[in-house]
């Protein structure tokens, strides 16, 4: 059981290093989620700091969701976390809606963040599309809930892929404005941790587009539940250019598809791009792709197999999520209580 957190007032301006991150349980997990997020969650789990990893189901409903699909996706995401190596004894693993302080703090942040700040968010523009008037209020306010997710733990480090950078910057702005408006040093200013070779995994069909679970083409992505043959086939068919791989990393600059496959290789192999280029530079794609497929299958298939096994016992998954939520609430409840006190709520 996590000990109740020391509060910043006890610590002066020193915040205990603490990691928080989350993934939306919508659709399935992709290789982008794995390399950009989950794999790095696992690395940080053993770094000696407290780690909180969430399935952000309240974020998921900012877009329409079928309730049964949402329940299934939440459990499948939990299975993905566990299968990839997150250990409930080391990390708190839970779904957001079981920790009500996230939504409670989000309301306060709705009153701190400015309309103009949220109007600039590219994810809202992308997801709302042309018909903004028809988007849910939740989709617009999404970033204040995300700020609450992070700050209700006083989290200092947030491992994410590159596409989440703007949201973390907004979180920092909200923390700064709250502290300033109330004359306190209560919320830490969290750091995004965007590291490694695969912080932006691109579509296998178009190296200029992000790999995404919402892309209509299944061939554009590798799903964490894909079987061996499907993974190999998708890599074999991945778009490339006609040239051989360059012998220097600089040679990837104007070759988005080649760069993407090299980044994926580096991410899976835990190597730098330079190390990978030293190994495979000069190779034709016809030789490189089978090597990449073999690596991908060796890393991803065991995860898919374990996810399928875990999904056979969803009661066990639910139990892990309940325990994770309890561990989380030991931290979030006192932080929310202090926030209410700072803001002037009578208790
Ligand atoms: P989401 O669910 O879209 O993605 C989850 C994580 O996966 C990363 N990711 C990628 N990384 C590299 N290449 C890709 N193609 C790729 N696609 C996705 C994302 O950057 C992210 O780290 N708003 C967040 C969820 C969230 C959250 C939070 C994250 C809610 N609250 C608090 C951190 C902290 C989102 O929609 O991620």
Coordinates of C-alpha atoms and ligand atoms in Angstrom, one line a residue:
X1 CA 0.0 0.0 0.0
X2 CA 1.3 3.4 -0.9
X3 CA 1.8 5.7 2.0
X4 CA -0.2 8.9 2.1
X5 CA 1.8 11.5 0.2
X6 CA 3.7 14.2 2.0
X7 CA 2.2 17.5 1.1
X8 CA 4.2 20.3 -0.5
X9 CA 3.6 22.5 2.5
X10 CA 5.5 19.8 4.5
X11 CA 8.1 19.8 1.9
X12 CA 8.5 23.5 1.0
X13 CA 8.9 23.7 -2.8
X14 CA 10.4 20.2 -2.9
X15 CA 8.1 17.8 -4.7
X16 CA 8.7 14.1 -4.4
X17 CA 9.4 12.8 -8.0
X18 CA 6.3 10.9 -9.1
X19 CA 5.2 9.5 -12.5
X20 CA 1.7 9.6 -13.9
X21 CA 0.5 8.7 -17.4
X22 CA -2.6 7.4 -19.1
X23 CA -4.0 5.9 -22.2
X24 CA -7.6 6.1 -23.6
X25 CA -9.4 2.8 -23.8
X26 CA -10.8 3.4 -27.3
X27 CA -10.3 0.9 -30.0
X28 CA -7.2 -1.3 -29.5
X29 CA -3.6 -0.6 -28.6
X30 CA -1.2 0.2 -31.4
X31 CA 2.5 -0.1 -31.8
X32 CA 2.6 3.7 -31.4
X33 CA 1.0 3.4 -27.9
X34 CA 3.4 0.6 -27.1
X35 CA 6.7 2.3 -28.1
X36 CA 5.6 5.9 -27.3
X37 CA 4.0 5.1 -24.0
X38 CA 3.6 1.6 -22.4
X39 CA 7.2 0.3 -23.0
X40 CA 8.5 3.5 -21.3
X41 CA 6.0 3.1 -18.5
X42 CA 7.6 -0.2 -17.8
X43 CA 11.1 1.3 -17.9
X44 CA 10.1 4.0 -15.4
X45 CA 8.4 1.5 -13.1
X46 CA 11.7 0.3 -11.8
X47 CA 13.4 3.7 -11.6
X48 CA 12.7 3.9 -7.8
X49 CA 9.8 6.5 -8.0
X50 CA 6.1 5.9 -7.5
X51 CA 4.3 5.2 -10.7
X52 CA 0.6 5.7 -11.5
X53 CA -0.7 4.4 -14.8
X54 CA -4.3 5.0 -15.7
X55 CA -6.9 3.9 -18.2
X56 CA -8.6 7.2 -18.9
X57 CA -12.2 6.1 -19.4
X58 CA -13.6 9.5 -18.7
X59 CA -11.6 10.9 -21.5
X60 CA -12.8 8.2 -23.8
X61 CA -16.4 9.4 -23.6
X62 CA -15.5 12.8 -25.0
X63 CA -16.3 11.0 -28.3
X64 CA -19.3 8.7 -28.6
X65 CA -18.6 5.2 -27.1
X66 CA -20.7 2.0 -27.0
X67 CA -20.8 1.2 -23.2
X68 CA -20.0 -2.5 -23.7
X69 CA -17.1 -1.7 -26.1
X70 CA -15.8 0.8 -23.5
X71 CA -15.9 -1.8 -20.7
X72 CA -14.1 -4.3 -23.0
X73 CA -11.5 -1.8 -24.2
X74 CA -10.8 -0.7 -20.6
X75 CA -10.1 -4.3 -19.5
X76 CA -8.1 -5.0 -22.7
X77 CA -6.0 -2.0 -22.1
X78 CA -5.4 -3.2 -18.5
X79 CA -4.4 -6.6 -20.0
X80 CA -2.0 -4.7 -22.3
X81 CA -0.4 -2.9 -19.4
X82 CA 0.0 -6.2 -17.5
X83 CA 1.2 -8.2 -20.5
X84 CA 3.8 -5.6 -21.4
X85 CA 5.3 -5.9 -17.9
X86 CA 3.6 -3.4 -15.6
X87 CA 3.4 -5.0 -12.2
X88 CA 0.5 -4.0 -9.9
X89 CA 2.7 -4.5 -6.9
X90 CA 5.0 -1.8 -8.2
X91 CA 2.7 0.6 -10.1
X92 CA -0.9 1.6 -9.4
X93 CA -3.0 0.5 -12.4
X94 CA -6.5 1.7 -12.4
X95 CA -9.3 3.2 -14.5
X96 CA -9.9 6.9 -14.1
X97 CA -13.6 6.8 -13.2
X98 CA -12.8 4.8 -10.0
X99 CA -10.7 7.7 -8.7
X100 CA -13.3 10.5 -8.5
X101 CA -10.8 13.2 -7.5
X102 CA -9.7 13.4 -11.2
X103 CA -13.1 14.8 -12.2
X104 CA -13.4 16.9 -9.1
X105 CA -10.1 18.7 -9.7
X106 CA -10.9 19.1 -13.4
X107 CA -13.9 21.3 -12.4
X108 CA -11.6 23.6 -10.4
X109 CA -9.2 23.7 -13.4
X110 CA -12.1 24.5 -15.7
X111 CA -12.3 27.7 -13.6
X112 CA -8.6 28.3 -13.9
X113 CA -7.9 27.6 -17.6
X114 CA -8.9 30.3 -20.1
X115 CA -11.1 29.7 -23.2
X116 CA -8.3 31.1 -25.4
X117 CA -5.9 28.5 -24.1
X118 CA -8.2 25.6 -25.0
X119 CA -9.1 27.1 -28.3
X120 CA -5.5 26.7 -29.4
X121 CA -5.4 22.9 -28.7
X122 CA -4.7 21.1 -31.9
X123 CA -6.2 17.8 -30.7
X124 CA -9.6 19.5 -30.3
X125 CA -9.3 21.0 -33.7
X126 CA -8.4 17.6 -35.2
X127 CA -11.1 15.7 -33.4
X128 CA -13.9 18.2 -33.7
X129 CA -13.2 18.7 -37.4
X130 CA -15.2 21.2 -39.4
X131 CA -18.3 21.0 -37.3
X132 CA -17.1 22.4 -33.9
X133 CA -20.6 23.4 -32.8
X134 CA -21.5 19.7 -32.7
X135 CA -18.4 18.6 -30.6
X136 CA -19.1 17.7 -27.0
X137 CA -18.3 20.3 -24.3
X138 CA -16.2 17.4 -22.8
X139 CA -14.0 17.3 -25.9
X140 CA -13.3 21.0 -25.6
X141 CA -12.6 20.7 -21.9
X142 CA -10.5 17.5 -22.3
X143 CA -7.2 19.2 -21.5
X144 CA -8.4 20.4 -18.1
X145 CA -9.2 16.9 -17.1
X146 CA -5.8 15.8 -18.3
X147 CA -4.2 18.5 -16.2
X148 CA -6.2 17.2 -13.2
X149 CA -5.1 13.6 -13.9
X150 CA -1.5 14.6 -13.6
X151 CA -1.7 17.3 -10.9
X152 CA -4.0 15.4 -8.5
X153 CA -1.0 13.2 -7.9
X154 CA 1.4 16.1 -7.8
X155 CA 3.1 14.1 -10.5
X156 CA 6.4 15.6 -11.7
X157 CA 7.1 13.4 -14.7
X158 CA 4.7 12.4 -17.5
X159 CA 5.9 9.8 -20.1
X160 CA 4.0 10.4 -23.3
X161 CA 4.5 10.4 -27.1
X162 CA 5.2 13.6 -28.9
X163 CA 1.5 14.2 -29.8
X164 CA 0.7 14.9 -26.1
X165 CA 3.3 17.7 -25.7
X166 CA 0.9 20.5 -26.1
X167 CA -1.4 19.1 -23.4
X168 CA 1.4 18.9 -20.9
X169 CA 2.4 22.5 -21.7
X170 CA -1.2 23.4 -20.9
X171 CA -1.0 21.4 -17.7
X172 CA 2.1 23.5 -16.7
X173 CA 0.2 26.7 -17.5
X174 CA -2.7 25.6 -15.3
X175 CA -0.4 24.7 -12.4
X176 CA 1.4 28.0 -12.8
X177 CA -1.8 30.1 -12.9
X178 CA -3.4 28.2 -10.0
X179 CA -0.3 28.7 -7.8
X180 CA -0.1 32.4 -8.8
X181 CA -3.8 33.2 -8.4
X182 CA -4.0 31.7 -5.0
X183 CA -0.5 32.7 -3.9
X184 CA 0.6 29.2 -3.1
X185 CA 3.3 26.8 -4.2
X186 CA 1.0 23.9 -4.2
X187 CA 1.1 22.2 -7.7
X188 CA 4.4 21.1 -9.2
X189 CA 5.2 22.1 -12.8
X190 CA 5.4 18.7 -14.4
X191 CA 7.9 17.7 -17.1
X192 CA 6.9 15.7 -20.2
X193 CA 9.2 12.8 -20.7
X194 CA 9.3 12.3 -24.5
X195 CA 12.3 10.0 -25.0
X196 CA 13.7 7.3 -27.2
X197 CA 13.7 6.6 -30.9
X198 CA 9.9 6.1 -31.3
X199 CA 8.2 9.1 -29.8
X200 CA 6.2 9.5 -32.9
X201 CA 5.5 6.2 -34.7
X202 CA 4.1 6.9 -38.2
X203 CA 1.5 5.1 -40.4
X204 CA 2.9 2.2 -42.3
X205 CA 1.0 3.5 -45.4
X206 CA 2.1 7.2 -45.1
X207 CA 5.3 8.2 -43.3
X208 CA 4.0 11.7 -42.8
X209 CA 0.9 10.7 -40.8
X210 CA 0.9 9.5 -37.2
X211 CA 0.1 5.8 -36.6
X212 CA -3.3 5.8 -35.1
X213 CA -6.1 3.5 -33.9
X214 CA -8.6 5.7 -35.7
X215 CA -7.0 5.4 -39.1
X216 CA -9.6 3.7 -41.4
X217 CA -6.8 1.5 -42.9
X218 CA -5.9 -1.4 -40.6
X219 CA -2.7 -1.9 -42.8
X220 CA -1.5 1.5 -41.6
X221 CA -0.9 0.2 -38.0
X222 CA 0.3 -2.7 -36.1
X223 CA -2.2 -3.6 -33.4
X224 CA -0.9 -5.2 -30.2
X225 CA -3.4 -8.0 -30.7
X226 CA -2.3 -8.8 -34.3
X227 CA -1.0 -12.3 -34.8
X228 CA 2.4 -13.2 -36.1
X229 CA 1.4 -13.5 -39.8
X230 CA -0.5 -10.2 -39.7
X231 CA 2.5 -8.4 -38.2
X232 CA 4.9 -9.9 -40.8
X233 CA 2.5 -9.1 -43.7
X234 CA 1.9 -5.5 -42.6
X235 CA 5.7 -4.9 -42.4
X236 CA 6.3 -6.6 -45.7
X237 CA 3.7 -4.3 -47.3
X238 CA 4.7 -1.1 -45.5
X239 CA 5.3 1.8 -47.9
X240 CA 9.0 2.5 -48.6
X241 CA 11.0 4.4 -51.2
X242 CA 13.1 2.6 -53.9
X243 CA 16.5 3.4 -52.4
X244 CA 18.6 1.2 -50.1
X245 CA 18.9 2.3 -46.4
X246 CA 21.4 5.1 -45.9
X247 CA 24.7 4.5 -44.2
X248 CA 24.3 7.6 -42.0
X249 CA 21.3 8.7 -39.9
X250 CA 21.4 12.1 -41.7
X251 CA 20.4 10.2 -44.8
X252 CA 16.9 9.6 -43.3
X253 CA 16.0 13.3 -43.2
X254 CA 13.8 13.4 -46.3
X255 CA 12.8 9.8 -46.3
X256 CA 9.8 9.6 -43.9
X257 CA 9.0 5.9 -44.5
X258 CA 12.6 4.7 -44.1
X259 CA 13.0 6.9 -41.0
X260 CA 9.8 5.4 -39.5
X261 CA 10.9 1.8 -40.0
X262 CA 14.3 2.5 -38.6
X263 CA 12.7 4.3 -35.6
X264 CA 10.4 1.3 -35.0
X265 CA 13.4 -1.0 -35.2
X266 CA 15.4 1.1 -32.8
X267 CA 12.4 1.3 -30.4
X268 CA 11.8 -2.4 -30.4
X269 CA 15.5 -3.3 -30.1
X270 CA 16.1 -0.6 -27.4
X271 CA 18.9 0.9 -29.5
X272 CA 19.7 4.3 -30.8
X273 CA 19.0 5.2 -34.5
X274 CA 22.8 5.5 -35.0
X275 CA 23.3 2.0 -33.6
X276 CA 20.6 0.6 -35.9
X277 CA 22.1 2.4 -38.9
X278 CA 25.5 1.0 -38.1
X279 CA 23.9 -2.5 -38.3
X280 CA 21.6 -2.2 -41.3
X281 CA 22.9 0.8 -43.3
X282 CA 23.1 0.1 -47.0
X283 CA 20.7 -2.8 -46.9
X284 CA 17.8 -3.0 -49.4
X285 CA 14.3 -2.9 -47.9
X286 CA 13.8 -6.5 -49.3
X287 CA 16.5 -7.6 -46.8
X288 CA 15.6 -5.2 -44.0
X289 CA 11.9 -5.8 -43.8
X290 CA 12.1 -9.5 -42.9
X291 CA 14.7 -8.6 -40.2
X292 CA 12.3 -6.0 -38.8
X293 CA 9.3 -8.4 -39.0
X294 CA 11.3 -11.0 -37.1
X295 CA 12.2 -8.5 -34.4
X296 CA 8.6 -7.2 -34.2
X297 CA 7.1 -10.7 -33.9
X298 CA 9.6 -11.7 -31.2
X299 CA 8.8 -8.6 -29.1
X300 CA 5.1 -8.3 -29.7
X301 CA 3.7 -11.9 -30.0
X302 CA 4.4 -12.8 -26.4
X303 CA 2.5 -9.7 -25.3
X304 CA -0.5 -10.5 -27.6
X305 CA -0.5 -14.1 -26.2
X306 CA -0.5 -12.9 -22.6
X307 CA -3.2 -10.3 -23.3
X308 CA -5.5 -13.0 -24.7
X309 CA -4.8 -15.2 -21.6
X310 CA -5.5 -12.3 -19.2
X311 CA -8.8 -11.5 -21.0
X312 CA -10.1 -14.9 -20.1
X313 CA -10.3 -13.8 -16.5
X314 CA -11.8 -10.3 -16.5
X315 CA -12.7 -10.7 -12.8
X316 CA -9.0 -10.8 -12.0
X317 CA -8.4 -7.7 -14.1
X318 CA -11.3 -5.9 -12.3
X319 CA -9.7 -6.8 -8.9
X320 CA -6.4 -5.4 -10.0
X321 CA -8.1 -2.1 -11.1
X322 CA -10.0 -1.8 -7.8
X323 CA -6.8 -2.3 -5.8
X324 CA -5.0 0.2 -8.0
X325 CA -7.7 2.8 -7.5
X326 CA -7.5 2.4 -3.8
X327 CA -3.8 2.9 -3.9
X328 CA -4.3 6.0 -6.1
X329 CA -7.0 7.5 -3.8
X330 CA -4.6 7.4 -0.9
X331 CA -2.7 10.1 -2.8
X332 CA -5.5 11.9 -4.6
X333 CA -7.9 12.4 -1.7
X334 CA -5.6 14.5 0.5
X335 CA -4.4 16.6 -2.5
X336 CA -8.0 17.3 -3.5
X337 CA -8.9 18.2 0.1
X338 CA -6.1 20.7 0.3
X339 CA -7.0 22.1 -3.1
X340 CA -10.6 22.7 -1.9
X341 CA -9.2 24.3 1.2
X342 CA -7.0 26.6 -0.8
X343 CA -9.9 27.6 -3.0
X344 CA -12.2 28.3 -0.1
X345 CA -14.6 25.4 0.1
X346 CA -16.0 24.8 3.6
X347 CA -15.5 21.2 4.7
Ligands
LIG1 P1 -3.7 8.4 -26.3 O1 -4.7 7.4 -25.7 O2 -4.1 8.9 -27.7 O3 -2.3 7.7 -26.5 C1 -1.7 7.1 -25.4 C2 -0.2 7.3 -25.4 O4 0.3 6.7 -26.6 C3 1.1 7.7 -27.3 N1 1.0 7.5 -28.7 C4 2.0 7.5 -29.6 N2 3.3 7.6 -29.4 C5 4.1 7.4 -30.4 N3 3.7 7.3 -31.7 C6 2.4 7.2 -32.0 N4 1.9 7.0 -33.2 C7 1.4 7.3 -30.9 N5 0.1 7.2 -30.7 C8 -0.2 7.4 -29.4 C9 0.5 9.1 -26.9 O5 1.4 10.1 -27.0 C10 0.2 8.8 -25.4 O6 1.3 9.0 -24.6 N6 -4.6 12.6 -23.8 C11 -3.9 11.3 -23.8 C12 -4.3 10.4 -22.6 C13 -4.2 11.1 -21.3 C14 -3.0 11.3 -20.6 C15 -3.4 11.9 -19.3 C16 -1.6 11.1 -20.8 C17 -5.2 11.5 -20.5 N7 -4.7 12.0 -19.4 C18 -2.4 12.3 -18.4 C19 -0.7 11.5 -19.9 C20 -1.1 12.1 -18.7 C21 -4.3 10.5 -25.1 O7 -5.3 10.8 -25.7 O8 -3.4 9.6 -25.4

